[in-house]
Every structure is written in C-alpha cells, then in structure tokens.
Short mmCIF file of C-alpha atoms in Angstrom, two decimals:
data_model
loop_
_atom_site.label_atom_id
_atom_site.label_comp_id
_atom_site.label_asym_id
_atom_site.label_seq_id
_atom_site.Cartn_x
_atom_site.Cartn_y
_atom_site.Cartn_z
CA UNK P 1 0.03 0.05 0.05
CA UNK P 2 2.76 2.50 -0.96
CA UNK P 3 0.54 4.93 -2.93
CA UNK P 4 -2.77 5.18 -1.02
CA UNK P 5 -1.58 7.56 1.67
CA UNK P 6 -2.18 11.18 0.89
CA UNK P 7 -0.75 14.38 2.27
CA UNK P 8 -2.84 16.90 4.16
CA UNK P 9 -6.01 17.08 2.02
CA UNK P 10 -9.38 18.75 2.15
CA UNK P 11 -11.80 18.59 -0.72
CA UNK P 12 -13.64 21.68 -1.76
CA UNK P 13 -17.34 21.58 -1.41
CA UNK P 14 -19.24 18.75 -3.06
CA UNK P 15 -22.56 19.32 -4.72
CA UNK P 16 -25.45 17.26 -6.15
CA UNK P 17 -27.81 18.75 -8.73
CA UNK P 18 -31.43 19.38 -8.02
CA UNK P 19 -33.71 16.96 -9.90
CA UNK P 20 -36.34 19.73 -10.36
CA UNK P 21 -34.25 22.78 -11.54
CA UNK P 22 -30.73 21.51 -11.81
CA UNK P 23 -29.36 23.91 -9.13
CA UNK P 24 -26.71 22.76 -6.52
CA UNK P 25 -28.24 20.95 -3.57
CA UNK P 26 -27.03 21.15 -0.02
CA UNK P 27 -27.42 18.43 2.50
CA UNK P 28 -29.84 19.57 5.26
CA UNK P 29 -28.31 18.71 8.75
CA UNK P 30 -30.36 16.38 10.78
CA UNK P 31 -32.61 15.22 7.86
CA UNK P 32 -32.61 12.70 5.05
CA UNK P 33 -32.94 15.51 2.54
CA UNK P 34 -30.97 17.58 0.11
CA UNK P 35 -32.21 21.12 0.00
CA UNK P 36 -32.42 23.46 -3.03
CA UNK P 37 -31.79 27.02 -2.07
CA UNK P 38 -33.04 28.07 -5.55
CA UNK P 39 -36.45 26.52 -5.97
CA UNK P 40 -36.99 25.23 -2.35
CA UNK P 41 -37.35 21.53 -3.36
CA UNK P 42 -36.25 18.89 -1.00
CA UNK P 43 -34.69 15.91 -2.64
CA UNK P 44 -34.90 12.82 -0.36
CA UNK P 45 -31.83 10.73 0.13
CA UNK P 46 -32.61 7.06 -0.06
CA UNK P 47 -30.73 5.58 2.75
CA UNK P 48 -30.41 1.73 2.85
CA UNK P 49 -30.00 -0.15 6.05
CA UNK P 50 -26.43 0.27 7.19
CA UNK P 51 -24.31 -2.86 7.83
CA UNK P 52 -21.07 -2.06 9.55
CA UNK P 53 -18.30 -4.19 8.15
CA UNK P 54 -14.99 -4.18 9.85
CA UNK P 55 -11.85 -4.69 7.59
CA UNK P 56 -9.19 -7.12 8.74
CA UNK P 57 -6.07 -4.94 9.34
CA UNK P 58 -3.30 -7.46 8.49
CA UNK P 59 -5.14 -8.92 5.42
CA UNK P 60 -5.63 -5.38 4.03
CA UNK P 61 -2.06 -4.43 4.40
CA UNK P 62 -0.74 -7.76 2.95
CA UNK P 63 -3.18 -7.70 -0.09
CA UNK P 64 -2.38 -3.94 -0.55
CA UNK P 65 -6.13 -3.36 -0.97
CA UNK P 66 -8.18 -3.48 -4.18
CA UNK P 67 -8.15 -0.65 -6.61
CA UNK P 68 -11.86 -0.07 -6.20
CA UNK P 69 -11.21 0.74 -2.49
CA UNK P 70 -9.08 3.76 -3.65
CA UNK P 71 -9.69 7.12 -5.23
CA UNK P 72 -7.33 9.61 -6.90
CA UNK P 73 -7.22 13.21 -5.67
CA UNK P 74 -5.33 16.43 -6.48
CA UNK P 75 -4.08 18.49 -3.62
CA UNK P 76 -2.48 21.91 -3.27
CA UNK P 77 -0.66 23.16 -0.04
CA UNK P 78 -1.77 26.41 1.53
CA UNK P 79 1.08 28.92 1.95
CA UNK P 80 -0.82 30.44 4.81
CA UNK P 81 -1.36 27.65 7.31
CA UNK P 82 0.23 24.75 5.67
CA UNK P 83 -2.88 22.56 5.23
CA UNK P 84 -3.53 20.92 1.73
CA UNK P 85 -6.73 21.25 -0.04
CA UNK P 86 -8.09 18.56 -2.45
CA UNK P 87 -9.35 19.88 -5.70
CA UNK P 88 -12.25 18.79 -7.74
CA UNK P 89 -11.76 18.50 -11.51
CA UNK P 90 -11.77 21.79 -13.56
CA UNK P 91 -11.23 23.94 -10.34
CA UNK P 92 -9.34 27.07 -11.39
CA UNK P 93 -9.38 29.11 -8.11
CA UNK P 94 -10.10 28.24 -4.47
CA UNK P 95 -9.49 29.31 -0.93
CA UNK P 96 -8.14 27.37 2.01
CA UNK P 97 -11.07 26.34 4.30
CA UNK P 98 -8.83 26.55 7.35
CA UNK P 99 -7.56 30.16 7.03
CA UNK P 100 -9.29 31.61 3.92
CA UNK P 101 -5.95 32.26 2.08
CA UNK P 102 -6.18 32.07 -1.76
CA UNK P 103 -4.76 28.89 -3.15
CA UNK P 104 -2.23 28.74 -6.04
CA UNK P 105 -3.74 26.04 -8.12
CA UNK P 106 -0.66 25.55 -10.38
CA UNK P 107 1.16 23.90 -7.45
CA UNK P 108 -1.37 21.02 -7.25
CA UNK P 109 -0.18 17.47 -6.90
CA UNK P 110 -1.95 14.06 -7.36
CA UNK P 111 -2.06 11.11 -4.97
CA UNK P 112 -4.27 7.97 -4.30
CA UNK P 113 -6.04 7.32 -1.12
CA UNK P 114 -8.32 4.69 0.55
CA UNK P 115 -12.04 5.64 -0.06
CA UNK P 116 -14.02 6.23 3.19
CA UNK P 117 -16.61 3.37 3.89
CA UNK P 118 -19.01 5.24 6.27
CA UNK P 119 -20.14 8.73 7.11
CA UNK P 120 -21.82 10.28 10.16
CA UNK P 121 -24.10 13.04 8.77
CA UNK P 122 -24.31 16.60 9.98
CA UNK P 123 -27.01 16.80 12.64
CA UNK P 124 -26.45 20.35 14.03
CA UNK P 125 -26.88 23.25 11.50
CA UNK P 126 -24.84 26.47 11.12
CA UNK P 127 -27.20 28.48 13.25
CA UNK P 128 -27.18 26.15 16.31
CA UNK P 129 -23.37 25.82 15.95
CA UNK P 130 -23.01 29.54 15.98
CA UNK P 131 -25.02 29.72 19.13
CA UNK P 132 -22.81 27.13 20.92
CA UNK P 133 -19.71 28.91 19.63
CA UNK P 134 -20.89 32.33 21.00
CA UNK P 135 -21.67 30.57 24.40
CA UNK P 136 -18.25 29.04 24.51
CA UNK P 137 -16.43 32.27 23.66
CA UNK P 138 -18.42 34.17 26.24
CA UNK P 139 -17.28 31.74 28.98
CA UNK P 140 -13.39 32.30 28.38
CA UNK P 141 -11.69 34.34 30.90
CA UNK P 142 -9.28 36.97 29.63
CA UNK P 143 -10.45 36.49 26.04
CA UNK P 144 -9.96 39.55 23.85
CA UNK P 145 -13.25 41.43 23.19
CA UNK P 146 -12.50 40.91 19.54
CA UNK P 147 -12.78 37.21 19.85
CA UNK P 148 -16.32 37.46 21.38
CA UNK P 149 -17.28 39.97 18.69
CA UNK P 150 -15.97 37.54 16.10
CA UNK P 151 -18.04 34.70 17.61
CA UNK P 152 -21.19 36.78 17.69
CA UNK P 153 -20.81 37.42 13.89
CA UNK P 154 -19.25 34.22 12.88
CA UNK P 155 -22.19 32.44 11.29
CA UNK P 156 -20.92 33.06 7.73
CA UNK P 157 -17.38 32.16 8.76
CA UNK P 158 -18.21 28.59 10.05
CA UNK P 159 -17.09 25.94 7.60
CA UNK P 160 -18.84 22.59 7.63
CA UNK P 161 -16.15 19.87 7.22
CA UNK P 162 -16.16 16.11 7.19
CA UNK P 163 -13.09 15.05 9.08
CA UNK P 164 -11.37 11.70 8.30
CA UNK P 165 -10.93 9.11 11.06
CA UNK P 166 -9.77 5.52 11.38
CA UNK P 167 -11.40 3.26 13.83
CA UNK P 168 -9.65 0.27 15.20
CA UNK P 169 -10.68 -2.84 17.08
CA UNK P 170 -8.28 -5.26 18.84
CA UNK P 171 -8.12 -7.89 21.44
CA UNK P 172 -4.87 -7.38 23.51
CA UNK P 173 -2.93 -9.62 25.74
CA UNK P 174 -0.46 -7.86 28.06
CA UNK P 175 2.25 -9.52 30.28
CA UNK P 176 3.46 -7.29 32.99
CA UNK P 177 5.89 -7.02 35.97
CA UNK P 178 5.65 -4.64 38.82
CA UNK P 179 5.43 -4.22 42.62
CA UNK P 180 2.44 -4.51 45.01
CA UNK P 181 2.57 -2.24 47.97
CA UNK P 182 0.77 -3.25 51.13
CA UNK P 183 0.45 -0.50 53.83
CA UNK P 184 1.08 -1.31 57.53
CA UNK P 185 1.44 0.83 60.68
CA UNK P 186 4.11 1.05 63.29
CA UNK P 187 3.98 2.85 66.60
CA UNK P 188 6.47 5.69 66.76
CA UNK P 189 7.41 7.68 69.88
CA UNK P 190 8.09 11.48 69.67
CA UNK P 191 8.26 14.50 71.82
CA UNK P 192 5.66 17.31 71.34
CA UNK P 193 6.27 21.03 71.39
CA UNK P 194 5.60 21.17 75.12
CA UNK P 195 8.30 18.44 75.89
CA UNK P 196 5.85 15.60 76.63
CA UNK P 197 6.50 12.09 75.28
CA UNK P 198 3.84 10.90 72.77
CA UNK P 199 3.23 8.00 70.45
CA UNK P 200 1.68 8.03 66.92
CA UNK P 201 0.86 5.59 64.23
CA UNK P 202 3.07 5.79 61.17
CA UNK P 203 2.21 4.34 57.67
CA UNK P 204 4.78 2.16 56.06
CA UNK P 205 4.61 0.23 52.75
CA UNK P 206 5.79 -3.29 52.24
CA UNK P 207 6.62 -3.85 48.52
CA UNK P 208 6.18 -7.40 46.90
CA UNK P 209 7.13 -8.43 43.45
CA UNK P 210 4.06 -8.80 40.97
CA UNK P 211 3.58 -10.15 37.49
CA UNK P 212 0.79 -11.49 35.42
CA UNK P 213 -1.39 -11.21 32.23
CA UNK P 214 -4.33 -9.03 31.52
CA UNK P 215 -6.67 -9.23 28.60
CA UNK P 216 -8.47 -6.07 27.08
CA UNK P 217 -10.92 -5.85 24.21
CA UNK P 218 -11.13 -2.61 22.22
CA UNK P 219 -13.87 -1.52 19.97
CA UNK P 220 -13.89 1.54 17.77
CA UNK P 221 -10.79 3.30 19.02
CA UNK P 222 -10.80 6.70 17.15
CA UNK P 223 -7.92 8.14 15.53
CA UNK P 224 -8.28 11.48 13.74
CA UNK P 225 -6.30 11.09 10.53
CA UNK P 226 -5.90 14.85 9.76
CA UNK P 227 -2.90 16.96 10.60
CA UNK P 228 -4.74 20.10 9.65
CA UNK P 229 -6.13 20.52 13.17
CA UNK P 230 -4.59 19.92 16.69
CA UNK P 231 -5.11 16.28 17.63
CA UNK P 232 -5.87 17.02 21.21
CA UNK P 233 -8.78 19.42 20.22
CA UNK P 234 -10.21 16.81 17.81
CA UNK P 235 -10.04 14.00 20.58
CA UNK P 236 -11.87 16.36 22.99
CA UNK P 237 -14.95 16.44 20.61
CA UNK P 238 -15.57 12.87 21.62
CA UNK P 239 -17.85 11.00 22.17
CA UNK P 240 -19.37 10.36 18.73
CA UNK P 241 -22.51 8.35 18.23
CA UNK P 242 -20.99 5.90 15.85
CA UNK P 243 -23.99 3.59 16.07
CA UNK P 244 -25.67 6.30 13.72
CA UNK P 245 -23.00 5.82 10.90
CA UNK P 246 -24.36 5.55 7.29
CA UNK P 247 -22.89 3.92 4.34
CA UNK P 248 -20.72 6.30 2.49
CA UNK P 249 -22.84 8.39 0.07
CA UNK P 250 -21.76 11.59 -1.81
CA UNK P 251 -25.19 13.01 -1.07
CA UNK P 252 -24.43 13.48 2.61
CA UNK P 253 -21.34 15.55 1.61
CA UNK P 254 -23.22 17.88 -0.77
CA UNK P 255 -22.54 21.51 0.25
CA UNK P 256 -19.83 20.57 2.65
CA UNK P 257 -15.98 20.36 2.55
CA UNK P 258 -14.48 16.87 2.90
CA UNK P 259 -10.92 16.44 4.12
CA UNK P 260 -8.91 13.35 3.21
CA UNK P 261 -6.57 11.61 5.46
CA UNK P 262 -2.78 12.33 5.81
CA UNK P 263 -2.12 9.87 8.69
CA UNK P 264 -2.09 6.50 6.93
CA UNK P 265 -3.70 3.19 8.08
CA UNK P 266 -0.61 1.66 9.58
CA UNK P 267 0.66 4.71 11.47
CA UNK P 268 -2.90 5.38 12.53
CA UNK P 269 -2.93 2.13 14.44
CA UNK P 270 0.34 3.20 16.25
CA UNK P 271 -1.69 6.14 17.48
CA UNK P 272 -4.46 3.79 18.36
CA UNK P 273 -2.10 1.85 20.55
CA UNK P 274 -1.22 5.08 22.52
CA UNK P 275 -4.92 5.61 23.12
CA UNK P 276 -5.16 2.01 24.40
CA UNK P 277 -2.23 2.17 26.69
CA UNK P 278 -3.94 4.16 29.64
CA UNK P 279 -6.65 1.49 29.60
CA UNK P 280 -4.28 -1.44 29.61
CA UNK P 281 -2.25 0.12 32.42
CA UNK P 282 -5.38 0.59 34.42
CA UNK P 283 -6.15 -3.14 34.08
CA UNK P 284 -2.60 -4.02 35.05
CA UNK P 285 -2.78 -1.78 38.21
CA UNK P 286 -6.14 -3.46 39.08
CA UNK P 287 -4.64 -6.94 38.60
CA UNK P 288 -1.59 -6.15 40.75
CA UNK P 289 -3.91 -5.28 43.59
CA UNK P 290 -2.66 -4.08 47.08
CA UNK P 291 -2.87 -0.66 48.38
CA UNK P 292 -0.50 0.96 45.95
CA UNK P 293 1.28 -0.35 42.82
CA UNK P 294 4.23 0.22 40.57
CA UNK P 295 4.31 -0.96 37.04
CA UNK P 296 7.81 -1.73 35.73
CA UNK P 297 7.13 -3.36 32.43
CA UNK P 298 4.20 -4.00 30.02
CA UNK P 299 4.48 -6.05 26.88
CA UNK P 300 1.34 -6.07 24.75
CA UNK P 301 0.35 -8.12 21.77
CA UNK P 302 -2.52 -6.94 19.49
CA UNK P 303 -4.73 -9.68 17.98
CA UNK P 304 -7.75 -9.69 15.66
CA UNK P 305 -7.18 -6.16 14.49
CA UNK P 306 -9.98 -4.46 12.56
CA UNK P 307 -10.43 -1.12 11.08
CA UNK P 308 -12.79 1.19 9.14
CA UNK P 309 -12.33 4.57 7.40
CA UNK P 310 -15.09 7.06 8.35
CA UNK P 311 -16.02 10.78 7.94
CA UNK P 312 -17.24 12.69 11.00
CA UNK P 313 -18.86 16.09 10.72
CA UNK P 314 -17.31 19.19 12.32
CA UNK P 315 -18.05 22.92 12.09
CA UNK P 316 -14.79 24.85 12.00
CA UNK P 317 -13.80 28.44 12.22
CA UNK P 318 -10.39 30.23 12.45
CA UNK P 319 -9.57 33.63 14.02
CA UNK P 320 -6.43 35.63 13.51
CA UNK P 321 -5.15 37.57 16.47
CA UNK P 322 -1.80 39.31 16.51
CA UNK P 323 -0.54 37.35 13.51
CA UNK P 324 -1.48 33.99 14.92
CA UNK P 325 -4.31 31.84 13.72
CA UNK P 326 -6.46 30.18 16.42
CA UNK P 327 -8.89 27.25 15.29
CA UNK P 328 -12.22 26.37 16.83
CA UNK P 329 -14.11 23.10 16.32
CA UNK P 330 -17.74 22.21 17.00
CA UNK P 331 -18.92 18.67 17.03
CA UNK P 332 -21.76 18.74 14.51
CA UNK P 333 -23.65 15.84 16.28
CA UNK P 334 -23.56 17.08 19.88
CA UNK P 335 -22.58 20.85 19.74
CA UNK P 336 -19.40 20.28 21.80
CA UNK P 337 -16.97 23.16 21.30
CA UNK P 338 -13.25 22.88 21.62
CA UNK P 339 -10.67 25.44 20.53
CA UNK P 340 -7.41 27.31 20.80
CA UNK P 341 -7.87 30.55 22.46
CA UNK P 342 -5.91 33.87 22.62
CA UNK P 343 -5.41 35.85 25.83
CA UNK P 344 -5.81 39.60 26.33
CA UNK P 345 -2.66 41.01 27.67
CA UNK P 346 -4.45 44.16 28.66
CA UNK P 347 -7.19 42.32 30.64
CA UNK P 348 -4.48 40.28 32.52
CA UNK P 349 -2.48 43.42 33.33
CA UNK P 350 -5.62 45.10 34.54
CA UNK P 351 -6.29 42.24 36.83
CA UNK P 352 -2.77 42.18 38.13
CA UNK P 353 -3.02 45.91 38.73
CA UNK P 354 -6.31 45.53 40.47
CA UNK P 355 -4.98 42.74 42.81
CA UNK P 356 -1.82 44.89 43.64
CA UNK P 357 -4.15 47.84 44.35
CA UNK P 358 -6.23 45.65 46.79
CA UNK P 359 -3.07 44.34 48.48
CA UNK P 360 -1.65 47.89 48.79
CA UNK P 361 -4.75 49.23 50.17
CA UNK P 362 -4.94 46.38 52.77
CA UNK P 363 -1.34 47.00 53.84
CA UNK P 364 -2.00 50.70 54.06
CA UNK P 365 -5.07 50.30 56.34
CA UNK P 366 -3.22 47.56 58.30
CA UNK P 367 -0.22 49.90 58.95
CA UNK P 368 -2.56 52.85 59.76
CA UNK P 369 -4.44 50.72 62.29
CA UNK P 370 -1.28 49.42 63.89
CA UNK P 371 0.01 53.04 64.32
#
C-alpha cells in the first residue's frame, strides 16, 4: 500500500444537482434531505440499512487493497497555514477552508487514497453551531473582546467539514511485571512542642514483586487522520454516536467540505495503541492489587485487529489575533466546542494591577491601624 496515503488534504465543497431545477443541492443537517436554495425543493436521500463491516487490518495491508477501494485526488498546499486542499476537476481558483488564504492552483499534486466506507451526517446546522460557539467564547476568561465579537458574527465564517478518522478494534494480551505495595502501621514515639512524650501511628509500605497477564478488548478506538487541526482538540470532541453511521454516500457531503486523511492506516494504528495504553495500564494496576502499585514493564500483543475509514462532521472556524491563527471546532452531532484561544494581555495586566491595588490598600489600612 505504498501509494494510497495522501498528504494533508481537504476536498472543496461537493454538490449534487436538484432533480427539479438543476441547481446545486446542499445536505440539510439532521434530515434525510438535500435542500435546493433556488427552488425550495427537498430531494430525499434514499438511505439503505447500514451494515457495519470491519476490515481485517493485516489482510488489508498484505493484499495492498483492491483498486476499487481507492480514489485519486489532487491537492494543493496552503502557503498561509500549511494545510493542503483537495481539488475537484476543472477547479481554477479556491481558498483554504482553514484560514481563507487564496490557493495557488498551479502547485497542485496528485495522490491515491483509500475511500471512506461510512459517514456520520451533519446533525447540527450552522445557526445552532454559531449559538454554541458564542456561548463558549463568552465563557472564556481573559479572552480579547474581538474574539467574542468575532464569535457573535461568525455564522458566515463557520465551515462545515467532514473530518477523516480511522477506527480500530483489537483484542490485547499484556504481560506485566511490577510491585504490589501493602500498607502497615508502626508505633512511633516522639516529643511534642511542650516536651511531653507521645506516640503515633506511622504508615509504612511493604513492597512485593508482582507479575501476570491481563486481557483487554477494544472496539472503535478513534484516531483522527488529519494533521490540519490539533489532535488534542479533535479528541476532545468525543464521544461520537458511531451507532448512527451511514454507508458512504456523496449526497451527505453535498454542500460541505470533505478532508482526506494524511495519517495512513498503519501509522494510525500506532496512534490507536497510544490511546489503548492508559486502559491497559489501568487493568494492570487493578490486577496487581494491594494498596499501591508500581508498573515496571508491560508487553502487549494486539490480535484480531479490525479497522474502518469514516468521515465525522465538524463545524470549523479560524480567528487571527496578533498574526497567529486560532482554530475552533464544533462537534456537528452534539454541539461540543473545543478550540485554541488567545489571551488579552490588557485584561490580564488590569487584573494584576487591581490585585496589587487591593493588596496595597490592605497594607496601608493595616499599618494605619497598627499606628
């Protein structure tokens, strides 16, 4: 699978034509319809029952996938923020969906990627997402007033983007070594501040060697496969209602931007392992038992690995403050908001001055009272 991995990619908006008037249709979040802004017609999306099929990870890598599981894309890198945008055929001009910088189309390159298998359609529309964004911005301490103003007028600045994810399943077997700590108490004599002899109970810990094996089953460990956005923010958008996944259909993408992955399948699983580690360690600690534990080694094997390639919906906005771009993400299923945020130096300075003034006033009245 040497050619199916793309660099940073984000497709420009997809569109489906209205069956009544031929105008571009947009998917209507939270419904099974495509909406026509021109004639008002609602074109229903015929959704078949979705059967989730997990792909065998090792077999897929060994067989290097079938050509029909792939698609070819053209990408161009943004000089402003470094993200790369996937271009539809015959596109002659475009702007970056992450920072609104005009893209230089002549620098486009071509690559082949694995097609997504499932999509979680947009549920929350732009209006509701804007309300959640405003609420979130208003709760930030020391945020510049310009940020709150931006949020209040951001409806037309929110971009609906389908973000690429890998999901992984695995049964793990972990052999470990460590130490089990058992608390016990001893009586200790001491002299108190008044010179009297006293006794007290002092906790000590007896350490015993421990080793064993733990078993963990993981289902749908999510790995965001985009580098265009901070991974920690994307992870904070969880949980996702993956039980509502639909079989991939271009109609759900109509009117939205769709990003393609830049973290490949194999490296994505390494990231999945990192997400599994805290759960495995927790199982090891529980297995060691005792009052306290130390884990000295863990050796995990990953069996029956499955994966699928899915698209999840995000409303995204970016804000430039003092020559730095800050990005904000909204889970378009739940309304959860996560984002980078600037701080207002003026507001922080004003707070410090106010605190110093209060302290100074307190010292002044204290000294005056003492005298």
